[in-house]
Short mmCIF file of C-alpha atoms in Angstrom, two decimals:
data_model
loop_
_atom_site.label_atom_id
_atom_site.label_comp_id
_atom_site.label_asym_id
_atom_site.label_seq_id
_atom_site.Cartn_x
_atom_site.Cartn_y
_atom_site.Cartn_z
CA MET A 1 8.58 24.84 -6.30
CA ALA A 2 5.78 22.27 -5.91
CA LEU A 3 6.61 18.58 -6.11
CA PHE A 4 3.07 18.21 -7.42
CA ASP A 5 4.05 19.57 -10.80
CA TYR A 6 6.76 17.07 -11.74
CA THR A 7 7.39 13.37 -12.24
CA ILE A 8 10.44 11.59 -10.85
CA LYS A 9 11.96 11.51 -14.36
CA GLN A 10 11.49 15.26 -14.84
CA LEU A 11 13.06 16.11 -11.49
CA GLU A 12 15.96 13.73 -12.06
CA GLU A 13 16.70 15.54 -15.32
CA LYS A 14 16.58 18.91 -13.56
CA VAL A 15 19.00 17.66 -10.88
CA HIS A 16 21.34 16.19 -13.52
CA ASN A 17 21.26 19.43 -15.53
CA GLY A 18 21.89 21.60 -12.49
CA GLU A 19 18.55 23.38 -12.78
CA ILE A 20 17.68 22.39 -9.23
CA THR A 21 19.60 21.03 -6.24
CA VAL A 22 18.68 18.09 -4.04
CA GLU A 23 18.66 20.52 -1.12
CA GLU A 24 15.97 22.59 -2.85
CA LEU A 25 13.96 19.41 -3.52
CA VAL A 26 14.14 18.25 0.09
CA ASN A 27 13.34 21.73 1.40
CA ALA A 28 10.30 21.85 -0.88
CA SER A 29 9.09 18.57 0.60
CA TYR A 30 9.39 19.82 4.19
CA GLU A 31 7.83 23.19 3.32
CA ARG A 32 4.81 21.37 1.95
CA ILE A 33 4.64 19.11 5.02
CA HIS A 34 4.75 22.11 7.36
CA GLU A 35 2.08 23.79 5.23
CA VAL A 36 -0.50 21.01 5.06
CA ASP A 37 0.27 18.12 7.41
CA ASP A 38 -1.61 19.69 10.32
CA GLU A 39 -4.68 19.01 8.14
CA VAL A 40 -3.64 15.65 6.66
CA HIS A 41 -1.64 13.99 9.50
CA ALA A 42 0.25 11.76 7.05
CA PHE A 43 3.54 11.70 9.00
CA LEU A 44 4.28 10.21 12.42
CA THR A 45 8.04 10.90 12.49
CA LEU A 46 10.07 13.35 10.41
CA ASN A 47 13.71 12.81 9.44
CA GLU A 48 14.31 16.50 8.76
CA GLU A 49 17.80 17.05 10.17
CA ASN A 50 19.29 13.91 8.62
CA ALA A 51 17.49 14.37 5.29
CA LYS A 52 18.72 17.94 4.88
CA ALA A 53 22.27 16.89 5.76
CA GLN A 54 22.05 14.05 3.22
CA ALA A 55 20.77 16.46 0.57
CA LYS A 56 23.82 18.70 1.01
CA GLU A 57 26.14 15.71 0.66
CA LEU A 58 24.36 14.50 -2.47
CA ASP A 59 24.70 17.94 -4.07
CA LYS A 60 28.49 17.64 -3.66
CA GLN A 61 28.62 14.38 -5.61
CA ALA A 62 29.75 14.49 -9.23
CA ASP A 63 27.92 11.31 -10.19
CA LYS A 64 24.17 11.96 -10.11
CA THR A 65 23.09 8.95 -12.18
CA ALA A 66 21.57 6.80 -9.40
CA ALA A 67 18.02 5.71 -10.27
CA LEU A 68 16.28 7.85 -7.61
CA PHE A 69 19.01 10.40 -6.95
CA GLY A 70 17.80 12.96 -4.38
CA MET A 71 14.12 12.06 -4.71
CA PRO A 72 12.09 12.77 -1.51
CA SER A 73 10.30 9.64 -0.26
CA GLY A 74 8.14 8.51 2.65
CA ILE A 75 8.24 5.10 4.34
CA LYS A 76 5.23 3.42 5.96
CA ASP A 77 5.87 3.10 9.67
CA ASN A 78 5.88 -0.71 9.69
CA ILE A 79 9.04 -0.83 7.55
CA VAL A 80 12.10 -0.58 9.78
CA THR A 81 14.57 2.27 9.36
CA LYS A 82 17.92 2.44 11.10
CA SER A 83 18.16 5.37 13.54
CA LEU A 84 14.58 6.42 12.74
CA ARG A 85 11.65 5.53 14.97
CA THR A 86 9.38 2.72 13.77
CA THR A 87 6.07 2.43 15.67
CA CYS A 88 3.59 0.59 13.39
CA ALA A 89 1.29 3.42 14.65
CA SER A 90 1.00 1.49 17.93
CA GLN A 91 1.57 2.67 21.49
CA PHE A 92 3.22 -0.71 22.02
CA LEU A 93 6.19 0.41 19.88
CA ASP A 94 6.18 4.06 20.93
CA ASN A 95 9.71 3.58 22.32
CA PHE A 96 11.18 1.75 19.28
CA HIS A 97 13.48 4.66 18.43
CA ASP A 98 16.21 2.75 16.59
CA PRO A 99 15.57 -0.64 14.97
CA LEU A 100 19.38 -0.87 14.36
CA TYR A 101 19.05 -1.90 10.70
CA ASN A 102 17.26 -0.96 7.50
CA ALA A 103 14.65 -3.08 5.78
CA THR A 104 15.93 -4.41 2.44
CA VAL A 105 13.66 -2.03 0.50
CA VAL A 106 14.95 0.95 2.50
CA GLN A 107 18.53 -0.17 1.88
CA LYS A 108 17.83 -0.42 -1.86
CA LEU A 109 16.36 3.09 -1.92
CA SER A 110 19.40 4.35 0.00
CA GLU A 111 21.76 2.75 -2.51
CA GLN A 112 19.95 4.61 -5.29
CA LYS A 113 20.29 7.86 -3.30
CA ALA A 114 16.61 8.46 -2.49
CA VAL A 115 16.07 10.68 0.56
CA THR A 116 13.83 9.43 3.39
CA ILE A 117 11.70 12.38 4.49
CA GLY A 118 9.96 10.55 7.34
CA LYS A 119 7.75 7.69 8.53
CA LEU A 120 4.11 7.58 7.49
CA ASN A 121 0.94 7.05 9.50
CA MET A 122 -1.05 3.84 9.17
CA ASP A 123 -3.64 1.64 10.85
CA GLU A 124 -2.02 0.03 13.89
CA PHE A 125 0.07 -2.99 12.82
CA ALA A 126 -1.50 -2.56 9.34
CA MET A 127 -4.89 -3.73 10.61
CA GLY A 128 -7.56 -1.50 9.12
CA SER A 129 -9.08 0.03 6.02
CA SER A 130 -9.42 3.69 6.98
CA ASN A 131 -6.33 4.79 8.97
CA GLU A 132 -8.62 5.48 11.91
CA ASN A 133 -6.95 2.65 13.84
CA SER A 134 -3.72 4.61 14.23
CA SER A 135 -3.06 4.95 17.95
CA TYR A 136 -1.73 8.49 17.36
CA GLU A 137 -4.26 10.24 15.15
CA PRO A 138 -6.22 9.40 12.02
CA THR A 139 -4.85 10.51 8.66
CA ARG A 140 -7.27 12.59 6.58
CA ASN A 141 -8.00 12.45 2.85
CA PRO A 142 -6.31 15.39 1.06
CA TRP A 143 -9.28 15.72 -1.32
CA ASN A 144 -11.64 16.34 1.60
CA THR A 145 -10.34 16.14 5.14
CA ASN A 146 -13.75 15.04 6.44
CA TYR A 147 -13.14 11.73 4.66
CA VAL A 148 -10.77 8.83 5.32
CA PRO A 149 -7.71 8.22 3.08
CA GLY A 150 -8.15 4.44 3.24
CA GLY A 151 -5.87 2.00 4.98
CA SER A 152 -3.75 0.62 6.19
CA SER A 153 -1.24 2.62 4.07
CA GLY A 154 -3.36 5.76 4.41
CA GLY A 155 -0.44 7.97 5.37
CA SER A 156 1.55 6.81 2.33
CA ALA A 157 -1.29 7.53 -0.10
CA ALA A 158 -2.19 10.86 1.52
CA ALA A 159 1.43 12.09 1.55
CA VAL A 160 1.76 11.46 -2.18
CA ALA A 161 -1.67 12.93 -2.99
CA ALA A 162 -0.94 16.04 -0.90
CA GLY A 163 2.39 16.62 -2.67
CA GLU A 164 4.46 16.10 0.49
CA VAL A 165 6.72 13.46 -1.10
CA LEU A 166 7.33 12.23 -4.65
CA PHE A 167 6.69 8.60 -3.75
CA ALA A 168 6.04 6.42 -0.74
CA LEU A 169 6.31 2.78 0.23
CA GLY A 170 3.33 0.95 1.67
CA SER A 171 2.46 -2.63 2.49
CA ASP A 172 -0.51 -4.59 1.17
CA THR A 173 -1.98 -7.59 3.03
CA GLY A 174 -5.58 -7.38 1.81
CA GLY A 175 -5.66 -4.16 -0.21
CA SER A 176 -3.68 -1.81 2.02
CA ILE A 177 -1.84 -0.15 -0.89
CA ARG A 178 -4.54 -0.26 -3.57
CA GLN A 179 -7.53 0.85 -1.47
CA PRO A 180 -5.91 4.05 -0.13
CA ALA A 181 -4.46 4.71 -3.60
CA ALA A 182 -8.02 4.60 -4.94
CA PHE A 183 -9.40 6.82 -2.16
CA CYS A 184 -6.60 9.39 -2.59
CA GLY A 185 -6.42 9.41 -6.40
CA VAL A 186 -2.86 8.08 -6.75
CA VAL A 187 -1.20 5.00 -8.26
CA GLY A 188 -0.58 2.05 -5.93
CA LEU A 189 0.85 -1.38 -6.82
CA LYS A 190 0.79 -4.61 -4.86
CA PRO A 191 3.49 -6.70 -6.54
CA THR A 192 3.38 -10.47 -6.94
CA TYR A 193 4.01 -12.20 -3.61
CA GLY A 194 7.76 -12.73 -3.47
CA ARG A 195 8.66 -10.00 -5.97
CA VAL A 196 9.78 -7.58 -3.22
CA SER A 197 11.67 -8.58 -0.07
CA ARG A 198 9.72 -8.51 3.19
CA PHE A 199 12.89 -8.43 5.30
CA GLY A 200 12.42 -5.55 7.74
CA LEU A 201 8.65 -5.36 7.27
CA VAL A 202 6.95 -5.87 10.65
CA ALA A 203 4.88 -8.98 9.94
CA PHE A 204 1.08 -8.96 10.04
CA ALA A 205 0.21 -12.00 7.90
CA SER A 206 3.41 -13.42 6.42
CA SER A 207 1.81 -15.36 3.56
CA LEU A 208 -0.07 -12.27 2.36
CA ASP A 209 2.08 -9.19 3.16
CA GLN A 210 3.85 -7.46 0.29
CA ILE A 211 5.62 -4.08 0.05
CA GLY A 212 4.87 -1.84 -2.91
CA PRO A 213 5.13 1.78 -4.19
CA LEU A 214 2.59 4.61 -4.20
CA THR A 215 3.18 7.39 -6.73
CA ARG A 216 1.34 10.00 -8.79
CA THR A 217 1.99 8.36 -12.17
CA VAL A 218 2.36 4.84 -13.53
CA GLU A 219 5.85 5.59 -14.87
CA ASP A 220 7.00 6.78 -11.43
CA ASN A 221 5.58 3.60 -9.93
CA ALA A 222 7.45 1.42 -12.41
CA ARG A 223 10.70 3.28 -11.71
CA VAL A 224 10.40 2.69 -7.95
CA LEU A 225 9.54 -1.01 -8.38
CA GLU A 226 12.64 -1.47 -10.55
CA VAL A 227 14.68 -0.36 -7.53
CA ILE A 228 12.97 -2.23 -4.68
CA ALA A 229 12.19 -5.54 -6.44
CA GLY A 230 14.49 -8.54 -6.61
CA HIS A 231 15.68 -11.60 -4.74
CA ASP A 232 16.89 -11.20 -1.17
CA GLY A 233 18.69 -13.93 0.75
CA MET A 234 17.34 -12.47 3.99
CA ASP A 235 13.75 -13.36 2.97
CA SER A 236 13.06 -17.05 2.34
CA THR A 237 9.86 -16.19 0.44
CA SER A 238 11.67 -13.82 -1.92
CA ALA A 239 11.55 -15.14 -5.51
CA ASP A 240 14.84 -15.60 -7.37
CA ILE A 241 13.42 -14.25 -10.63
CA GLU A 242 14.96 -11.57 -12.82
CA VAL A 243 13.45 -8.08 -12.49
CA PRO A 244 12.48 -6.64 -15.90
CA ALA A 245 12.97 -3.00 -16.88
CA TYR A 246 9.35 -2.10 -16.19
CA THR A 247 9.61 1.38 -17.69
CA GLU A 248 10.40 -0.22 -21.06
CA ALA A 249 6.95 -1.86 -20.98
CA LEU A 250 5.22 1.55 -21.07
CA THR A 251 4.65 1.56 -24.79
CA ASN A 252 1.02 2.83 -24.86
CA ASP A 253 0.25 -0.14 -27.10
CA VAL A 254 -2.60 -2.34 -25.87
CA LYS A 255 -3.87 -3.46 -29.28
CA GLY A 256 -5.07 -7.05 -28.99
CA LEU A 257 -4.98 -6.99 -25.18
CA LYS A 258 -7.62 -9.36 -23.79
CA ILE A 259 -9.35 -8.05 -20.66
CA ALA A 260 -11.49 -10.11 -18.29
CA VAL A 261 -14.14 -8.27 -16.26
CA PRO A 262 -15.51 -10.38 -13.35
CA LYS A 263 -19.27 -9.98 -12.99
CA GLU A 264 -18.82 -10.33 -9.22
CA TYR A 265 -16.75 -7.11 -9.23
CA LEU A 266 -19.62 -5.03 -10.65
CA SER A 267 -22.54 -6.59 -8.79
CA GLU A 268 -24.53 -5.69 -5.69
CA GLY A 269 -22.76 -3.34 -3.31
CA VAL A 270 -20.75 -1.48 -5.96
CA ALA A 271 -21.80 2.18 -6.09
CA PRO A 272 -23.38 3.26 -9.42
CA GLU A 273 -20.79 6.01 -9.95
CA VAL A 274 -17.96 3.51 -9.40
CA LYS A 275 -19.49 1.07 -11.89
CA ALA A 276 -20.02 3.90 -14.40
CA SER A 277 -16.35 4.98 -14.12
CA VAL A 278 -15.17 1.41 -14.73
CA MET A 279 -17.45 1.04 -17.78
CA GLU A 280 -16.08 4.32 -19.16
CA ALA A 281 -12.55 3.02 -18.64
CA LEU A 282 -13.40 -0.11 -20.60
CA LYS A 283 -14.62 2.10 -23.47
CA VAL A 284 -11.23 3.82 -23.43
CA TYR A 285 -9.53 0.45 -23.70
CA GLU A 286 -11.80 -0.47 -26.63
CA SER A 287 -10.78 2.75 -28.39
CA LEU A 288 -7.13 1.77 -27.85
CA GLY A 289 -7.65 -1.61 -29.54
CA ALA A 290 -8.17 -3.87 -26.52
CA THR A 291 -11.15 -6.21 -26.09
CA TRP A 292 -13.01 -7.22 -22.93
CA GLU A 293 -15.45 -9.90 -21.88
CA GLU A 294 -17.40 -10.62 -18.74
CA VAL A 295 -16.13 -13.60 -16.74
CA SER A 296 -16.77 -15.15 -13.34
CA LEU A 297 -14.61 -15.55 -10.25
CA PRO A 298 -17.07 -17.87 -8.51
CA HIS A 299 -15.21 -18.24 -5.22
CA SER A 300 -14.57 -14.52 -4.69
CA LYS A 301 -17.66 -14.30 -2.48
CA TYR A 302 -15.78 -16.34 0.12
CA ALA A 303 -12.67 -14.14 -0.02
CA VAL A 304 -13.41 -11.82 2.91
CA ALA A 305 -14.20 -14.65 5.35
CA THR A 306 -11.19 -16.63 4.13
CA TYR A 307 -8.89 -13.65 4.45
CA TYR A 308 -9.92 -12.69 7.97
CA LEU A 309 -9.48 -16.25 9.23
CA LEU A 310 -6.06 -16.69 7.64
CA SER A 311 -4.66 -13.22 8.27
CA SER A 312 -5.87 -13.15 11.87
CA SER A 313 -4.39 -16.58 12.49
CA GLU A 314 -1.02 -15.46 11.17
CA ALA A 315 -1.28 -12.20 13.13
CA SER A 316 -1.95 -14.19 16.32
CA ALA A 317 1.36 -16.00 15.79
CA ASN A 318 3.37 -13.01 14.56
CA LEU A 319 2.30 -10.63 17.31
CA ALA A 320 3.17 -13.11 20.08
CA ARG A 321 6.68 -11.59 20.11
CA PHE A 322 5.28 -8.27 21.36
CA ASP A 323 5.25 -9.01 25.06
CA GLY A 324 7.00 -6.13 26.81
CA VAL A 325 10.19 -8.17 27.15
CA ARG A 326 11.58 -8.78 23.67
CA TYR A 327 9.70 -5.87 22.11
CA GLY A 328 7.49 -3.06 23.17
CA VAL A 329 6.54 -0.81 26.05
CA ARG A 330 6.41 -2.77 29.30
CA SER A 331 3.53 -2.21 31.71
CA GLU A 332 4.54 -0.56 34.97
CA ASN A 333 1.45 -1.87 36.81
CA ALA A 334 2.33 -5.56 36.95
CA ASP A 335 2.89 -7.63 40.11
CA ASN A 336 4.56 -10.63 38.45
CA MET A 337 5.84 -11.87 35.09
CA ILE A 338 2.55 -13.34 33.81
CA ASP A 339 0.71 -10.22 34.91
CA MET A 340 3.32 -8.12 33.08
CA PHE A 341 2.74 -10.03 29.81
CA LYS A 342 -1.03 -9.58 30.09
CA LYS A 343 -0.98 -5.92 31.05
CA SER A 344 1.71 -4.94 28.53
CA ARG A 345 -0.36 -6.43 25.71
CA SER A 346 -3.73 -5.17 26.94
CA GLU A 347 -2.39 -1.64 27.46
CA GLY A 348 -0.20 -1.55 24.34
CA PHE A 349 -2.49 -2.98 21.66
CA GLY A 350 -5.53 -1.15 20.29
CA GLU A 351 -9.03 -2.62 19.99
CA GLU A 352 -8.74 -3.79 16.36
CA VAL A 353 -5.42 -5.53 16.98
CA LYS A 354 -6.85 -7.31 20.03
CA ARG A 355 -9.92 -8.34 18.02
CA ARG A 356 -7.82 -9.96 15.31
CA ILE A 357 -5.46 -11.69 17.75
CA MET A 358 -8.46 -13.23 19.50
CA LEU A 359 -10.10 -14.27 16.23
CA GLY A 360 -6.85 -15.85 15.02
CA THR A 361 -6.12 -17.61 18.29
CA PHE A 362 -9.63 -19.07 18.25
CA ALA A 363 -9.28 -20.26 14.63
CA LEU A 364 -6.00 -22.01 15.48
CA SER A 365 -7.20 -23.57 18.73
CA SER A 366 -7.66 -27.28 19.32
CA GLY A 367 -11.02 -28.47 18.04
CA TYR A 368 -11.50 -25.50 15.71
CA TYR A 369 -8.37 -25.66 13.54
CA ASP A 370 -9.88 -28.02 10.93
CA ALA A 371 -13.24 -26.24 10.89
CA TYR A 372 -11.80 -22.78 10.33
CA TYR A 373 -8.10 -22.40 9.47
CA LYS A 374 -7.72 -25.59 7.41
CA LYS A 375 -10.97 -24.98 5.54
CA ALA A 376 -9.94 -21.38 4.82
CA GLN A 377 -6.67 -22.63 3.30
CA LYS A 378 -8.63 -24.92 0.98
CA VAL A 379 -10.87 -22.04 -0.13
CA ARG A 380 -7.77 -19.93 -0.72
CA THR A 381 -6.59 -22.57 -3.18
CA LEU A 382 -9.94 -22.39 -5.01
CA ILE A 383 -9.66 -18.59 -5.28
CA LYS A 384 -6.12 -18.94 -6.67
CA GLN A 385 -7.37 -21.51 -9.20
CA ASP A 386 -10.14 -19.12 -10.34
CA PHE A 387 -7.47 -16.61 -11.38
CA GLU A 388 -5.28 -19.27 -13.01
CA GLN A 389 -8.21 -20.41 -15.13
CA ILE A 390 -9.04 -16.90 -16.31
CA PHE A 391 -5.40 -16.12 -17.12
CA GLN A 392 -5.32 -19.03 -19.55
CA ASP A 393 -7.48 -16.93 -21.89
CA TYR A 394 -6.98 -13.31 -20.81
CA ASP A 395 -4.04 -10.97 -20.24
CA VAL A 396 -5.42 -8.92 -17.34
CA VAL A 397 -8.46 -8.73 -15.06
CA ILE A 398 -10.03 -5.28 -14.65
CA GLY A 399 -12.64 -3.96 -12.22
CA PRO A 400 -13.08 -1.33 -9.51
CA THR A 401 -10.55 -1.15 -6.68
CA THR A 402 -13.20 -0.44 -4.05
CA PRO A 403 -17.02 -0.76 -4.04
CA THR A 404 -17.43 2.93 -3.09
CA PRO A 405 -15.38 6.12 -2.96
CA ALA A 406 -13.91 7.20 0.39
CA PHE A 407 -16.33 7.35 3.34
CA LYS A 408 -16.49 9.93 6.11
CA VAL A 409 -14.25 9.79 9.17
CA GLY A 410 -16.16 7.98 11.92
CA GLU A 411 -18.77 6.53 9.54
CA LYS A 412 -17.73 2.85 9.80
CA VAL A 413 -15.21 2.71 12.62
CA ASP A 414 -17.70 1.21 15.08
CA ASP A 415 -18.90 -1.45 12.63
CA PRO A 416 -15.98 -3.84 11.94
CA LEU A 417 -17.91 -6.15 9.59
CA THR A 418 -18.94 -3.26 7.31
CA MET A 419 -15.34 -2.01 7.38
CA TYR A 420 -14.02 -5.48 6.49
CA ALA A 421 -16.43 -5.72 3.53
CA ASN A 422 -14.80 -2.64 2.04
CA ASP A 423 -11.83 -4.83 1.02
CA ILE A 424 -13.95 -7.34 -0.91
CA LEU A 425 -12.43 -6.43 -4.31
CA THR A 426 -8.78 -6.29 -3.24
CA ILE A 427 -8.51 -9.31 -0.93
CA PRO A 428 -8.70 -12.02 -3.66
CA VAL A 429 -5.50 -10.63 -5.23
CA ASN A 430 -3.56 -11.21 -1.99
CA LEU A 431 -5.02 -14.68 -1.48
CA ALA A 432 -3.95 -15.62 -5.03
CA GLY A 433 -0.54 -13.90 -4.74
CA VAL A 434 -0.91 -12.10 -8.09
CA PRO A 435 0.00 -8.45 -8.81
CA GLY A 436 -2.61 -5.70 -8.80
CA ILE A 437 -2.53 -1.94 -9.35
CA SER A 438 -4.99 0.86 -8.63
CA ILE A 439 -5.01 3.93 -10.88
CA PRO A 440 -7.38 6.95 -10.87
CA CYS A 441 -10.32 6.55 -13.26
CA GLY A 442 -12.77 9.28 -12.28
CA PHE A 443 -14.39 11.24 -9.49
CA ALA A 444 -17.54 10.81 -7.44
CA LYS A 445 -20.07 13.61 -7.13
CA GLU A 446 -18.45 14.79 -3.88
CA GLY A 447 -15.18 15.26 -5.81
CA LEU A 448 -13.59 12.15 -4.30
CA PRO A 449 -11.39 9.93 -6.51
CA ILE A 450 -12.42 6.51 -7.88
CA GLY A 451 -9.86 3.78 -8.53
CA LEU A 452 -9.57 1.25 -11.36
CA GLN A 453 -7.94 -2.07 -10.42
CA ILE A 454 -5.83 -3.98 -12.95
CA ILE A 455 -4.79 -7.51 -11.98
CA GLY A 456 -2.13 -9.55 -13.77
CA LYS A 457 -0.52 -12.97 -13.91
CA HIS A 458 2.16 -14.04 -11.41
CA PHE A 459 5.33 -11.96 -11.94
CA ASP A 460 3.80 -10.15 -14.94
CA GLU A 461 3.87 -6.63 -13.49
CA ALA A 462 5.12 -5.47 -16.91
CA THR A 463 1.72 -6.17 -18.53
CA VAL A 464 -0.09 -4.60 -15.57
CA TYR A 465 2.01 -1.43 -15.96
CA ARG A 466 1.55 -1.38 -19.75
CA THR A 467 -2.21 -1.66 -19.36
CA ALA A 468 -2.34 1.01 -16.65
CA HIS A 469 -0.04 3.42 -18.50
CA ALA A 470 -2.03 3.24 -21.75
CA TYR A 471 -5.22 4.24 -19.92
CA GLU A 472 -3.45 6.95 -17.91
CA GLN A 473 -2.02 8.54 -21.04
CA ALA A 474 -5.43 8.51 -22.74
CA THR A 475 -7.11 10.34 -19.82
CA ASP A 476 -6.33 13.20 -17.44
CA HIS A 477 -7.57 11.90 -14.07
CA HIS A 478 -3.99 11.62 -12.80
CA LYS A 479 -3.41 15.33 -13.51
CA GLN A 480 -6.06 16.48 -11.03
CA ARG A 481 -4.85 17.82 -7.67
CA PRO A 482 -6.62 18.26 -4.33
CA GLN A 483 -7.24 21.85 -3.24
CA LEU A 484 -5.17 21.85 -0.10
CA GLY A 485 -2.98 24.45 1.61
CA GLY A 486 -1.48 26.91 -0.85
CA ALA A 487 -3.10 24.94 -3.69
CA LYS A 488 -6.52 26.31 -2.68
#
């Protein structure tokens, strides 16, 4: 069987009815991985022996009503998993074989009987937009393996797009779920900051990071968020707010929905075919009874600079713990303790991680703090206020997820500023802390997917899902599959 062909709901029904076993589901996942992952490189570590043993145990259980019973899943490799290696795609953590505990989201999936298939490739310490910064090997886009899958959750998006797992978890600091979801033609949600616990997520920028699901359909995405969302006493930034039944919001009814379309999101730098796909999507919404108007997010032009100052500053502080003593691979070439710190970090970290640590340390340094970090925090407030003002009159904000479709492997890796600019449409959502989703809305002339971004009010993922689901059901972009492996 091909996981491609079914939603989580359909497979759950088949398991409940005895039409298929969990063991068959898990075997199908590994068969697909062994068939195509030499081309895609989505996985860094497989959990094959444990997953197959778990599947056999689940098949013995009489009660099969857990929300994700037996569903094969992948976990981004910066989310810790007990007894399963967690590397953040960095040589520094190559020896981190057992973190000793599960992240809260992993524990919640376990309680609902999901099966962890393995750990997914990513940009090192989640710093990147193409997955080329993995210290192991770059992940490839399943639609065309000459192209990047996006980043930093590139392995998560590629694994779902390639049919290797039913769903995956990623993390989003400046677009790291939504951008690869757009590039790989899947559904990716960054929840409201605080909606999902960050306990057990290796920190990059603590005020921006958020864990979220990547799936093939909006309904699957909503089902996974229902499981992983909620307050967690182990995370002081976790919001103590009730989690709605998101799947109940998928009514296909968007009559009267008021959509804001920022002119800045369709201006210079956005590829014509991306703009055309977004305009076509807006026509679909009009046909469904929604209305849209052009608005302005005037401070969005400062978002990239603001983000890289703030996120790099937080990364500089968060990554100080990786010193070869408390964490990480220790250099064997050191003569003394200070030398060991320096060499462990210089040998263990990749170029992009070093670049951001240096940028952040500079921004936080005496004499520059007010000029850079403090000013960036003030601009962040202005960006947040832009969204608050728009949401007084509109239900959602809609635009492209990325300015262009996926680019070729190697095309931008030597030009960091061009790579950073690729996140210009996703970064404001993280700075404001609001939820955003990317769903497929078309294809570029090379056959590469294009993503539509839907942004909602704080803790209003239900409206975001309703808006996304109505469009998905009115189109067939989500039904397309990459020609990969036996699917050729």
